[in-house]
Tab-separated table of C-alpha atoms in Angstrom:
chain	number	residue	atom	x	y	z
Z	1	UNK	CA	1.286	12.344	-66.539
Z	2	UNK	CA	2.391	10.512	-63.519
Z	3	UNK	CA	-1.298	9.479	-62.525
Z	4	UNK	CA	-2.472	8.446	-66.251
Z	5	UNK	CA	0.588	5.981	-66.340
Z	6	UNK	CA	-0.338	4.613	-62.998
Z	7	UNK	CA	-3.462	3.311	-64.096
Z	8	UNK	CA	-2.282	0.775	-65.733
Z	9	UNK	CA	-3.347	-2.482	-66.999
Z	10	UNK	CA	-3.277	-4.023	-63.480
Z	11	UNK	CA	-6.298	-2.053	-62.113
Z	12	UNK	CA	-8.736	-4.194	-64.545
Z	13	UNK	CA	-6.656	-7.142	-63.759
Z	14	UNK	CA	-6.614	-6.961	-60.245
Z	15	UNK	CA	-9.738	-5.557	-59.305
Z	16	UNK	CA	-11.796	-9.101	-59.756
Z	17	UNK	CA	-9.494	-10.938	-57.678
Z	18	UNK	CA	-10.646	-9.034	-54.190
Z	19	UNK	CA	-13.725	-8.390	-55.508
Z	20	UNK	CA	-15.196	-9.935	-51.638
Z	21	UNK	CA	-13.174	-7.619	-49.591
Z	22	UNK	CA	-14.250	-5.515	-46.675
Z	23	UNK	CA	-14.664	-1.765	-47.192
Z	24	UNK	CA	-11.015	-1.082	-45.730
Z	25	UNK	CA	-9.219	-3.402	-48.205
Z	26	UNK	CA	-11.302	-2.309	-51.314
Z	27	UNK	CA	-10.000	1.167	-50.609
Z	28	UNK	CA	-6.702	-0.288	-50.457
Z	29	UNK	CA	-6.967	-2.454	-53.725
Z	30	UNK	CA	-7.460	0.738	-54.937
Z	31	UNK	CA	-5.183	2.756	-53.998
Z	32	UNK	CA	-2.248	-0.045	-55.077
Z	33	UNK	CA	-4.501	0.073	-58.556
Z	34	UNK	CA	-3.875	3.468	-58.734
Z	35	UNK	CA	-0.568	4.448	-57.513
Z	36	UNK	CA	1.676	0.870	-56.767
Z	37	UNK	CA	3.392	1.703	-59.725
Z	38	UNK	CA	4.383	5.023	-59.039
Z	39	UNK	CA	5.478	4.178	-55.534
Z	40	UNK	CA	7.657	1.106	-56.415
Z	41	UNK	CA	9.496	3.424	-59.108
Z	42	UNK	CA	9.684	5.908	-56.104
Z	43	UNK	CA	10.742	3.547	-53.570
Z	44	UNK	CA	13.159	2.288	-56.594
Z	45	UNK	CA	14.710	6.098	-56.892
Z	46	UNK	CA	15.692	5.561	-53.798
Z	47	UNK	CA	17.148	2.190	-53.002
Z	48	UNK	CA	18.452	1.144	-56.793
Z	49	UNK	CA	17.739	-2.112	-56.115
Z	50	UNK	CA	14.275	-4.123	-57.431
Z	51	UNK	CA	13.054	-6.228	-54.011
Z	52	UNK	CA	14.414	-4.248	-51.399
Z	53	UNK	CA	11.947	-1.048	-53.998
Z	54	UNK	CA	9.040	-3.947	-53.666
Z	55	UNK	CA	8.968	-5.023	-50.007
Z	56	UNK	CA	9.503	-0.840	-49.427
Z	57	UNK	CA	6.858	-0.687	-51.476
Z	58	UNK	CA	4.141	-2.847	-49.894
Z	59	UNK	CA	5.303	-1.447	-46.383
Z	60	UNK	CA	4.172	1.498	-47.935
Z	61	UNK	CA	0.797	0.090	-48.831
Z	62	UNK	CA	0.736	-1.803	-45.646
Z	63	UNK	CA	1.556	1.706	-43.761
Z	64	UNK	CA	-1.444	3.341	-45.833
Z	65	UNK	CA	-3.959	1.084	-44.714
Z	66	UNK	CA	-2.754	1.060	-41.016
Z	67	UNK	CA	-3.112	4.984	-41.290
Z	68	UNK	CA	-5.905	5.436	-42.816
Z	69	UNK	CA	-7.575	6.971	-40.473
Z	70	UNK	CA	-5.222	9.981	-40.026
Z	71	UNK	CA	-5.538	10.899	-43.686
Z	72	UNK	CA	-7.157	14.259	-44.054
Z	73	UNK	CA	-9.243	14.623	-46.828
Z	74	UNK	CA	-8.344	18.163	-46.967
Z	75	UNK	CA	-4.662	16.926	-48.531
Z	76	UNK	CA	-4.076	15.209	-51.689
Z	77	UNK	CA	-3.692	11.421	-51.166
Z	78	UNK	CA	-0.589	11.208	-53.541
Z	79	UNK	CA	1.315	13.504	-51.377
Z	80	UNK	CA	-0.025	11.942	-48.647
Z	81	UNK	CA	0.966	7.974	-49.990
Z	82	UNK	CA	4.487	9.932	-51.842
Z	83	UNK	CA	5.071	11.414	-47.941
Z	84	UNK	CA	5.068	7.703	-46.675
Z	85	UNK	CA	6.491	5.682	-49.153
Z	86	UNK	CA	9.988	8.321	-48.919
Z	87	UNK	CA	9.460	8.271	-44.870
Z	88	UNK	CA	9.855	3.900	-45.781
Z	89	UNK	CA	12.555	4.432	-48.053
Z	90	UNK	CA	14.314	6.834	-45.705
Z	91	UNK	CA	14.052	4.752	-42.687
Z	92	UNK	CA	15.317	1.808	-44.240
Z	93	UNK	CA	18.527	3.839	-45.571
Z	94	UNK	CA	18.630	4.569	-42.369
Z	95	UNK	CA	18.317	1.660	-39.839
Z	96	UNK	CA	20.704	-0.197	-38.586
Z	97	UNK	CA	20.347	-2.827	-40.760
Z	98	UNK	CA	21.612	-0.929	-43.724
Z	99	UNK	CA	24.441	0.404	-41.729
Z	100	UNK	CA	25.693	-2.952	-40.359
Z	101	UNK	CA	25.217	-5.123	-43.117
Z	102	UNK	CA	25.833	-3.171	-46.301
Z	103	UNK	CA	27.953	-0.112	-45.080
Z	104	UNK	CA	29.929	-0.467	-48.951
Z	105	UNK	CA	26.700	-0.367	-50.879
Z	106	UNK	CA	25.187	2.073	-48.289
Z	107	UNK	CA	27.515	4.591	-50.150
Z	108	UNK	CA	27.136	3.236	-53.752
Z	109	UNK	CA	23.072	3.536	-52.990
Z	110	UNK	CA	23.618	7.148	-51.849
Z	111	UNK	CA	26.290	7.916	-53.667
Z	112	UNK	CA	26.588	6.231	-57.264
Z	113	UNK	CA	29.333	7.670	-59.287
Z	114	UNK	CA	30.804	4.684	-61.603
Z	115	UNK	CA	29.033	2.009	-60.760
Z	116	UNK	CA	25.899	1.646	-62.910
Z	117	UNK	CA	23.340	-1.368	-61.653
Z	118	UNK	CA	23.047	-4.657	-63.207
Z	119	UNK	CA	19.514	-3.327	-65.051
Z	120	UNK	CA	21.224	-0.558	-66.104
Z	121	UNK	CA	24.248	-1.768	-67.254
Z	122	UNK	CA	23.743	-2.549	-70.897
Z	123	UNK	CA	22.190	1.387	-71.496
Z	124	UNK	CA	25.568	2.568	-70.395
Z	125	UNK	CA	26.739	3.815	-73.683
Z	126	UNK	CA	23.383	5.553	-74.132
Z	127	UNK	CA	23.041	9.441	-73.421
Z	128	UNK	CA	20.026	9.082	-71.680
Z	129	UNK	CA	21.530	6.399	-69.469
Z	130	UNK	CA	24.431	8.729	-68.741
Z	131	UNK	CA	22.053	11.177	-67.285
Z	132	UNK	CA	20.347	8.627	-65.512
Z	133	UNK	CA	23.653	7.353	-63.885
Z	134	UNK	CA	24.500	11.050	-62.861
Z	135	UNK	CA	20.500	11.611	-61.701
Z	136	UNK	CA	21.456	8.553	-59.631
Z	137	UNK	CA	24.943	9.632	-58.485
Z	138	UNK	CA	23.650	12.917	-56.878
Z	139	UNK	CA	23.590	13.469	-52.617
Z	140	UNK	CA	20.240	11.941	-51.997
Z	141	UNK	CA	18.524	15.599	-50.790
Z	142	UNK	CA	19.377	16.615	-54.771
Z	143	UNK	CA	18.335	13.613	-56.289
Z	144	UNK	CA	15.299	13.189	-54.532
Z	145	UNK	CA	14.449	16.731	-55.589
Z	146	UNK	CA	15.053	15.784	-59.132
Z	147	UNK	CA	13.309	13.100	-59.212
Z	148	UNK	CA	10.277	14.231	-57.132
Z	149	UNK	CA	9.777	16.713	-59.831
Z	150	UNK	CA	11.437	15.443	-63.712
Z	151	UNK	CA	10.366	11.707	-63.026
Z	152	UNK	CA	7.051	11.758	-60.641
Z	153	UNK	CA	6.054	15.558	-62.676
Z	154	UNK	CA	5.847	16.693	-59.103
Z	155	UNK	CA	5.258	20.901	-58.811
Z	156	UNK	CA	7.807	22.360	-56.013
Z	157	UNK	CA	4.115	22.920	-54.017
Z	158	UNK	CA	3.296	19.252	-53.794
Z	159	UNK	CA	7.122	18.597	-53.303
Z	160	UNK	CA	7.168	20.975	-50.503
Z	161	UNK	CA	4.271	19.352	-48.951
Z	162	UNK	CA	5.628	15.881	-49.007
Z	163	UNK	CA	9.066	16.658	-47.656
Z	164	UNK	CA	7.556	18.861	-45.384
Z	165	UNK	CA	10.564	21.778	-46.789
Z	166	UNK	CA	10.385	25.430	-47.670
Z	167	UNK	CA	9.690	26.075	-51.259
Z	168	UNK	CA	12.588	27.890	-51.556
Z	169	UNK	CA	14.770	25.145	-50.109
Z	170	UNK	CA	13.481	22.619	-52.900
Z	171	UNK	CA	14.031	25.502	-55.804
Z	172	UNK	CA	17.621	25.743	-54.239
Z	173	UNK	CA	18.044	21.829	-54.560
Z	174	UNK	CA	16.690	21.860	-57.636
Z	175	UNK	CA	18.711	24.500	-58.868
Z	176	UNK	CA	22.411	23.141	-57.350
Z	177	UNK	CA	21.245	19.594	-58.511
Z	178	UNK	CA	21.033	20.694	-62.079
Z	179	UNK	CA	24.299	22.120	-61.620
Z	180	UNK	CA	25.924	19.239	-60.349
Z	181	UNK	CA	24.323	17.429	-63.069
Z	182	UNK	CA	25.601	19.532	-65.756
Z	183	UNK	CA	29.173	19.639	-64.728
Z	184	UNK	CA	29.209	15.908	-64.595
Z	185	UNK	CA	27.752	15.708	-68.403
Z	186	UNK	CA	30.259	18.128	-69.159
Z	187	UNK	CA	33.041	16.257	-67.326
Z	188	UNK	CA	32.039	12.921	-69.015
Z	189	UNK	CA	31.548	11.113	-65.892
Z	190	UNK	CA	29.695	8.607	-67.580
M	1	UNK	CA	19.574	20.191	-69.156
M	2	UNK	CA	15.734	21.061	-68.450
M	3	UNK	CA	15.069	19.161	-71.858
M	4	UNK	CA	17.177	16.202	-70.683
M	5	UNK	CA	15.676	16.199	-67.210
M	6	UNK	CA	11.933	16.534	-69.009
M	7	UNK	CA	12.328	13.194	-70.786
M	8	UNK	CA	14.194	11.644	-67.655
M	9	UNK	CA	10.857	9.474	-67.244
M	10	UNK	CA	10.495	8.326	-70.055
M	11	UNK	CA	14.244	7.295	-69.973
M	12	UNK	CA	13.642	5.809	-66.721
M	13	UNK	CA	10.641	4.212	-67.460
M	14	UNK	CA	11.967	2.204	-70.718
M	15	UNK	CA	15.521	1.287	-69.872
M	16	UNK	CA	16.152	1.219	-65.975
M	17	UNK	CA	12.467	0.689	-64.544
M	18	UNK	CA	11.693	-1.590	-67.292
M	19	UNK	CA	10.903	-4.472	-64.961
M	20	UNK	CA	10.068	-2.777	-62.252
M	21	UNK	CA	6.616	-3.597	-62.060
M	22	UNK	CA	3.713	-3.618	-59.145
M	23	UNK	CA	2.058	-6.306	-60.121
M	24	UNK	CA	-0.375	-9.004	-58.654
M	25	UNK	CA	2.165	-10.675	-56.543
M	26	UNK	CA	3.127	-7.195	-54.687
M	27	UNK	CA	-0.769	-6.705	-53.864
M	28	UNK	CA	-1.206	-9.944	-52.637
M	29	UNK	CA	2.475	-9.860	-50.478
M	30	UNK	CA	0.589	-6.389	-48.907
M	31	UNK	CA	-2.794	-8.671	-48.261
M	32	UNK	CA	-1.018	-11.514	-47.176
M	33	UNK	CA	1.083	-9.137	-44.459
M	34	UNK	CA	-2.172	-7.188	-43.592
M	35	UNK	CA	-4.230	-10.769	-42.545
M	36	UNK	CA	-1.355	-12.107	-40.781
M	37	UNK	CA	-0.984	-8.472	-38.880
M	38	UNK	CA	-5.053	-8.568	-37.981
M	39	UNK	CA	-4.638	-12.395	-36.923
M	40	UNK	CA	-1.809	-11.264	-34.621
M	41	UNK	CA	-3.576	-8.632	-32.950
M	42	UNK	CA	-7.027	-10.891	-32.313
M	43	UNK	CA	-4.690	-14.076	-30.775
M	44	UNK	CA	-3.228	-11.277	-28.478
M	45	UNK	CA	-7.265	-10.138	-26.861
M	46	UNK	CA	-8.205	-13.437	-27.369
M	47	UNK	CA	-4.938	-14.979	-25.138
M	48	UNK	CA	-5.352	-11.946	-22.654
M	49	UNK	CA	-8.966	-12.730	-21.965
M	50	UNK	CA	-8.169	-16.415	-21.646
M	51	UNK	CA	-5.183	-15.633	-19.181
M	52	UNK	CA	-7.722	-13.078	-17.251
M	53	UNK	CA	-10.260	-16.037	-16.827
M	54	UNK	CA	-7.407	-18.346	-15.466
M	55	UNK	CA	-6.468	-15.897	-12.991
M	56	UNK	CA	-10.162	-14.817	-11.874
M	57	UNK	CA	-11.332	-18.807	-11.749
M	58	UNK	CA	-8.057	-19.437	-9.528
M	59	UNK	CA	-9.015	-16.295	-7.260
M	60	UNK	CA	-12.632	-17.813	-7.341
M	61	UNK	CA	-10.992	-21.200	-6.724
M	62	UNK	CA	-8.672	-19.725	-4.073
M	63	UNK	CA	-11.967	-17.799	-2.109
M	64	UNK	CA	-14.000	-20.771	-2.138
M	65	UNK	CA	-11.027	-23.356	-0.744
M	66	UNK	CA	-10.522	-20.544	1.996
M	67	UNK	CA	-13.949	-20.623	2.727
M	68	UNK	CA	-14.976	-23.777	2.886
M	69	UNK	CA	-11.227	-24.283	5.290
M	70	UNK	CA	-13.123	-21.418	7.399
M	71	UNK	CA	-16.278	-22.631	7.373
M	72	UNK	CA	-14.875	-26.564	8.378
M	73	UNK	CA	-12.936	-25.099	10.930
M	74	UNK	CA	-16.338	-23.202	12.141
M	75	UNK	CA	-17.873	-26.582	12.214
M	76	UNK	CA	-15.116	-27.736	13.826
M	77	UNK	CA	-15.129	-25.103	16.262
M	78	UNK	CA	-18.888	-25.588	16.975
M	79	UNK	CA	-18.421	-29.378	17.259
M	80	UNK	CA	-15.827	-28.674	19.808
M	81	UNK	CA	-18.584	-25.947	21.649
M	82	UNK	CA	-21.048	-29.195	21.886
M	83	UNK	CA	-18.150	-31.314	23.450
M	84	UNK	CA	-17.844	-28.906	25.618
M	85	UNK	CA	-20.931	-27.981	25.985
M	86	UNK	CA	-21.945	-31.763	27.326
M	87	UNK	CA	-18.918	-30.660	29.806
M	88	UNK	CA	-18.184	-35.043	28.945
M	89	UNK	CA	-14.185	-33.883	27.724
M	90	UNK	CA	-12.344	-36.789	28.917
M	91	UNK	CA	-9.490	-36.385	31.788
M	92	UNK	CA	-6.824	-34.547	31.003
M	93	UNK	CA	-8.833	-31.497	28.938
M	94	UNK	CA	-9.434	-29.430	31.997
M	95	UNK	CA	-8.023	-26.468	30.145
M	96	UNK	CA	-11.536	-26.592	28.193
M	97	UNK	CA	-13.746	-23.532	29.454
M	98	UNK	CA	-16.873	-26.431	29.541
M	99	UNK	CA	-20.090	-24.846	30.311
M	100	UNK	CA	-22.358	-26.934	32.371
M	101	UNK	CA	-25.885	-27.130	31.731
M	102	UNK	CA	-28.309	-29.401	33.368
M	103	UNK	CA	-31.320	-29.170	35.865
M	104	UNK	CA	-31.110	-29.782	39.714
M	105	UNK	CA	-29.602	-32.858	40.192
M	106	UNK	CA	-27.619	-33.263	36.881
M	107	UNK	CA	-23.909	-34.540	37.484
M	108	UNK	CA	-21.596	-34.293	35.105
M	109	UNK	CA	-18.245	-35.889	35.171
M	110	UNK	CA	-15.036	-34.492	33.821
M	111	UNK	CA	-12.389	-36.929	34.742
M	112	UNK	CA	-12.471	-37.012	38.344
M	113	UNK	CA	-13.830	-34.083	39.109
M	114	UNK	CA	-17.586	-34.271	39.742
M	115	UNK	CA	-19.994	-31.406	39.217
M	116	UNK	CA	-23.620	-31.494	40.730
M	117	UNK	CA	-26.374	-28.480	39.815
M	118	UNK	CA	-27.924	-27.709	42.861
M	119	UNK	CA	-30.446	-25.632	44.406
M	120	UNK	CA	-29.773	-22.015	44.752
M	121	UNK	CA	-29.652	-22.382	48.517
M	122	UNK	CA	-27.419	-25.207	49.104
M	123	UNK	CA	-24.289	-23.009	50.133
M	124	UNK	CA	-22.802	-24.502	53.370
M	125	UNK	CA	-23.113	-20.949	55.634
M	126	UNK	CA	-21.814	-21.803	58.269
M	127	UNK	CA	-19.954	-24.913	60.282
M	128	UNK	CA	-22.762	-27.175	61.760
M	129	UNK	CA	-22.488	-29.583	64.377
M	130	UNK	CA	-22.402	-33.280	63.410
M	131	UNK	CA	-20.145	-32.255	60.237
M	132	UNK	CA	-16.551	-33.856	59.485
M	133	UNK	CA	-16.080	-31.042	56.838
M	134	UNK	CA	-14.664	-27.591	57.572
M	135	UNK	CA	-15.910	-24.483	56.074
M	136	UNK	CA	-12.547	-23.395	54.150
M	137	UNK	CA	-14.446	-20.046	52.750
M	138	UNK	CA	-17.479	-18.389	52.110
M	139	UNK	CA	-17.260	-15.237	49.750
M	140	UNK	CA	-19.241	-12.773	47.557
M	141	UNK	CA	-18.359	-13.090	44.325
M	142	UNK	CA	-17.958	-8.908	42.633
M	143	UNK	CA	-15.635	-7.149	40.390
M	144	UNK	CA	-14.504	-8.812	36.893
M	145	UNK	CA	-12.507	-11.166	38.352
M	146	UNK	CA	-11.620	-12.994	41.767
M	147	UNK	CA	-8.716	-15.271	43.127
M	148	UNK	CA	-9.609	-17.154	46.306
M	149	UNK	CA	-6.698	-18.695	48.574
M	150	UNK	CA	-6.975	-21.374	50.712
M	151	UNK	CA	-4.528	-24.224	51.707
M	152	UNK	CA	-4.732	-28.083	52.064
M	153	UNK	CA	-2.897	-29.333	55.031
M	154	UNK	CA	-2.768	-32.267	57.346
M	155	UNK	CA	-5.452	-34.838	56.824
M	156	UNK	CA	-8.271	-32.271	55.102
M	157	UNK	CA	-7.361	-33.369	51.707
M	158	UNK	CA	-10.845	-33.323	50.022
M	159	UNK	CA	-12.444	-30.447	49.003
M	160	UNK	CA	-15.752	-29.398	47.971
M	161	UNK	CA	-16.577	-25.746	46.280
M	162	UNK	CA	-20.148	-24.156	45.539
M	163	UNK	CA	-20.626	-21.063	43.011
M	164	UNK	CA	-23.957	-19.229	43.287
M	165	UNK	CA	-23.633	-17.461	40.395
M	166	UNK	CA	-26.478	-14.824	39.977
M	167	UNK	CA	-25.259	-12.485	37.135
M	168	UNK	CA	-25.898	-12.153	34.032
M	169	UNK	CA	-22.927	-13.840	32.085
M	170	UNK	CA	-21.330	-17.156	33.029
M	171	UNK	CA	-18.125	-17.250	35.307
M	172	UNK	CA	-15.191	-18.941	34.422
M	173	UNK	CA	-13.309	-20.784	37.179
M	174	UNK	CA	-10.108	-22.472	37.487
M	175	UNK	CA	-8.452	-24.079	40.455
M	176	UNK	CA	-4.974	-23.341	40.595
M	177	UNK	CA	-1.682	-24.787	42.805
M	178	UNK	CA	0.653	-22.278	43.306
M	179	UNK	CA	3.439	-24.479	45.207
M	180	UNK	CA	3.522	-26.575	41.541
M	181	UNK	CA	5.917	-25.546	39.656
M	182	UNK	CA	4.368	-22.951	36.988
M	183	UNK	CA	1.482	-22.449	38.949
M	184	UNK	CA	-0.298	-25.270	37.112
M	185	UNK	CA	-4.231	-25.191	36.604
M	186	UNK	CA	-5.707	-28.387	38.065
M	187	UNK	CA	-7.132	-30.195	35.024
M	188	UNK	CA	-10.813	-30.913	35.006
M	189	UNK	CA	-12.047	-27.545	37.311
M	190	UNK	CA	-12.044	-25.335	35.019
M	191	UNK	CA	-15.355	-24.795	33.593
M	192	UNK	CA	-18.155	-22.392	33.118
M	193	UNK	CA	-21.184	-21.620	35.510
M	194	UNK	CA	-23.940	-20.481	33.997
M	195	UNK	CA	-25.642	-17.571	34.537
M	196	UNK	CA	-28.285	-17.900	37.661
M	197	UNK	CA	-27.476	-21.350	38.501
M	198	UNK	CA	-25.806	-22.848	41.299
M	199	UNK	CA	-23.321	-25.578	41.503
M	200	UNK	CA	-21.074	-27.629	43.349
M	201	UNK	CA	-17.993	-29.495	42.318
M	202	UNK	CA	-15.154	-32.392	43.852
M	203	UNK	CA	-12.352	-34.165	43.048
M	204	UNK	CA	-12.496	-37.853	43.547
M	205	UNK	CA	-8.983	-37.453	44.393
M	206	UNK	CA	-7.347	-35.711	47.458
M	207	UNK	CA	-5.391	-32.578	46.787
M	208	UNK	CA	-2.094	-32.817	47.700
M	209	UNK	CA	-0.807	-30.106	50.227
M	210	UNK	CA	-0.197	-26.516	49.159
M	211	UNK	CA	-1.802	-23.740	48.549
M	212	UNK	CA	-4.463	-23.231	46.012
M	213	UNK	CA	-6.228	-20.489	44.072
M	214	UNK	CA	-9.887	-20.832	43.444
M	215	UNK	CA	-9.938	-18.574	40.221
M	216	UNK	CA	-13.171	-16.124	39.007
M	217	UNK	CA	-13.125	-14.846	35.744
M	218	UNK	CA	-15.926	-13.123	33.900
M	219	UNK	CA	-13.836	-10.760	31.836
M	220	UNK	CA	-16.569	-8.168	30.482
M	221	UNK	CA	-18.838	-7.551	33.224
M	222	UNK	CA	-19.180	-7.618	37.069
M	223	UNK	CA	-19.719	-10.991	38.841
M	224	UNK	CA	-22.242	-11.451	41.177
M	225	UNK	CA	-23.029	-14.584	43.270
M	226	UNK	CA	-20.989	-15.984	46.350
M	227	UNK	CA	-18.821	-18.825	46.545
M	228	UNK	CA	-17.816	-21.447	49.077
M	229	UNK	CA	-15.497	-24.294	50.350
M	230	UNK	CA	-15.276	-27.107	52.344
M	231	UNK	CA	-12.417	-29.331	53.148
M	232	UNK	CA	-12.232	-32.778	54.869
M	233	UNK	CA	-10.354	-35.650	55.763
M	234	UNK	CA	-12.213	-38.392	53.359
M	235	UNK	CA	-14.357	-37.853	50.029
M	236	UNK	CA	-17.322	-38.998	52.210
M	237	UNK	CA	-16.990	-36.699	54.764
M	238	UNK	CA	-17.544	-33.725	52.039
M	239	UNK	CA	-21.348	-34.564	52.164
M	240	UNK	CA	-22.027	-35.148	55.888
């Protein structure tokens, strides 16, 4: 499970460093004990590359902690902190910044068809790194349904609550996403 | 597929997350960003409040200047009320509204004009016998405010005026020349009788020929009182 790999060894490690912390920021140790992980892989599934995934990442955190107060306890917090962390990773794809400065990779980010990443490169022969490639070459609405729910084990509910979509919408995505994904195997994209 | 996509984690997780990792550095980049943040926002009261106190101690600063200006220029005001008051404003201040104040028998000098307080029923009433002066006029002093003609000819260059005033406010008078240019006031008449007292007033000087206004002016109620002149040849002959 998502959660059970989260808590990983950095929740013992971490928790004695900010051990004097005000209420607020224990809460936030916390949460970055419990689900950083997760939402720098997220943040990751997005972007395909490691810092700009870490700096999305602690925005993320950063953004959790500034919003605190808004959170209902009604909702889960992990579709709560998975709803910000993609809001992060969206924005950034989609500022200006991006646009000007990177318009080429913009596409390869998006839009990955040949061009595995640097980390990646040397699994390229591997069969589970040519689904990965083709998970990563997908239109971001179809990837991020794919990975919402094979990589963070995400139900179509708690998908549907964080991208604020239909259920039906996500099944579709899901659906057409595994269908692009099998023609490409079949193809030998990769 | 589905059995593909089920292990896609794992996948991930041991080839292209491998070091992707959340580590100690990442929490304490988010801590780091979080302080900085909350020092930012208590600068921003903390330079607001100081700006606010700059600006209300230079309002304070600004009242108090203003009222100390008004309050010097009070003083100033009142010193020039005293001046006055002593009616002692040298020659050439007749435009001063000088109130006189003194008991029977005080003079006071303003330049060359001489004032006197006298008794109440000094007035000259009528031309005597034995007298060098003529009786220019004799008037009842009514109504807010009077102008009394009269004109210096010949050898009657001196003249002497009386104001009974017996109202309730002080009267202004002036003494005007009409045939100067502008109508000029005469410096050193122009003063203020007080209420219920009586005085008379000269010139040291003979009045060149013209004609002249002997002005009343109370301004904000009625006048009552009477007023008189006398003209003659020397400065002497004003008293005999």
């Amino acid at each position: 499970m998502a959660n059970n790999f989260a808590k990983s060894s950095h929740h013992t490690e971490l928790n004695d460093i900010y051990t004097d912390q005000p209420s607020e920021e224990t809460w936030l140790n916390d949460l970055m004990n419990e689900y950083g992980q997760e939402i720098i892989w997220l943040a990751y599934s997005y972007v395909r590359d490691r810092a700009i995934a870490e700096d999305l990442a602690q925005n993320a955190f950063i953004k959790c902690y500034q919003k605190r107060e808004e959170f209902k306890n009604n909702s889960s917090i992990k579709t709560w902190i998975y709803r910000i962390t993609i809001n992060c990773c969206k924005d950034y794809l989609r500022s200006s910044y991006v646009k000007r400065n990177i318009p080429t990779n913009m596409k390869e980010i998006l839009n990955r068809e040949r061009a595995p990443s640097s980390e990646s490169a040397y699994m390229e022969k591997d069969t589970s790194s040519t689904l990965i490639e083709c998970v990563f070459s997908l239109g971001p609405k179809y990837r991020e349904v794919i990975i919402l729910h094979y990589f963070e084990e995400l139900k179509v509910r708690e998908i549907k609550e964080i991208l604020q979509l239909n259920e039906n919408t996500i099944k579709t995505r899901l659906k057409k996403a595994k269908e692009i994904l099998r023609k490409k195997i079949d193809r030998g994209d990769f | 597929m589905e059995n593909k996509l089920k292990n896609l984690r794992n996948d991930m997780i041991s080839s292209e997350l491998k070091n992707i990792k959340f580590g100690s550095k990442q929490k304490h980049n988010v801590f780091q960003q979080l302080h900085e943040k909350k020092a930012k926002r208590t600068l921003l009261p903390k330079l607001i409040s100081v700006a606010v106190t700059l600006s209300l101690l230079f309002f304070l600063g600004t009242i108090t200047i203003d009222h100390f200006t008004s309050e010097e220029r009070t003083n100033s005001n009142m010193n020039t009320g005293q001046e006055e008051q002593a009616a002692a404003a040298p020659a050439g201040e007749g435009t001063y509204k000088s109130i006189l104040q003194g008991d029977v028998g005080t003079i006071v000098e303003n330049g060359d004009v001489i004032f006197e307080r006298v008794a109440d029923d000094s007035l000259p009433v009528e031309e005597t016998d034995g007298t060098m002066g003529d009786l220019e006029f004799l008037i009842s002093l009514s109504g807010l405010d009077h102008s009394q003609q009269f004109e210096i000819n010949g050898e009657f260059k001196y003249a002497k005026f009386w104001i009974q005033n017996t109202g309730s406010k002080s009267i202004t008078i002036s003494l005007e020349d009409i045939t100067r240019k502008d109508w000029d006031v005469i410096e050193g008449f122009t003063v203020r009788i007080p209420a219920g007292e009586t005085w008379s007033f000269y010139s040291k000087n003979a009045l060149s020929n013209g004609t002249y206004y002997l002005n009343f002016t109370l301004g904000r109620a009625y006048m009552s009182g009477q007023s008189a002149a006398i003209i003659a040849p020397t400065l002497a002959d004003l008293d005999r």
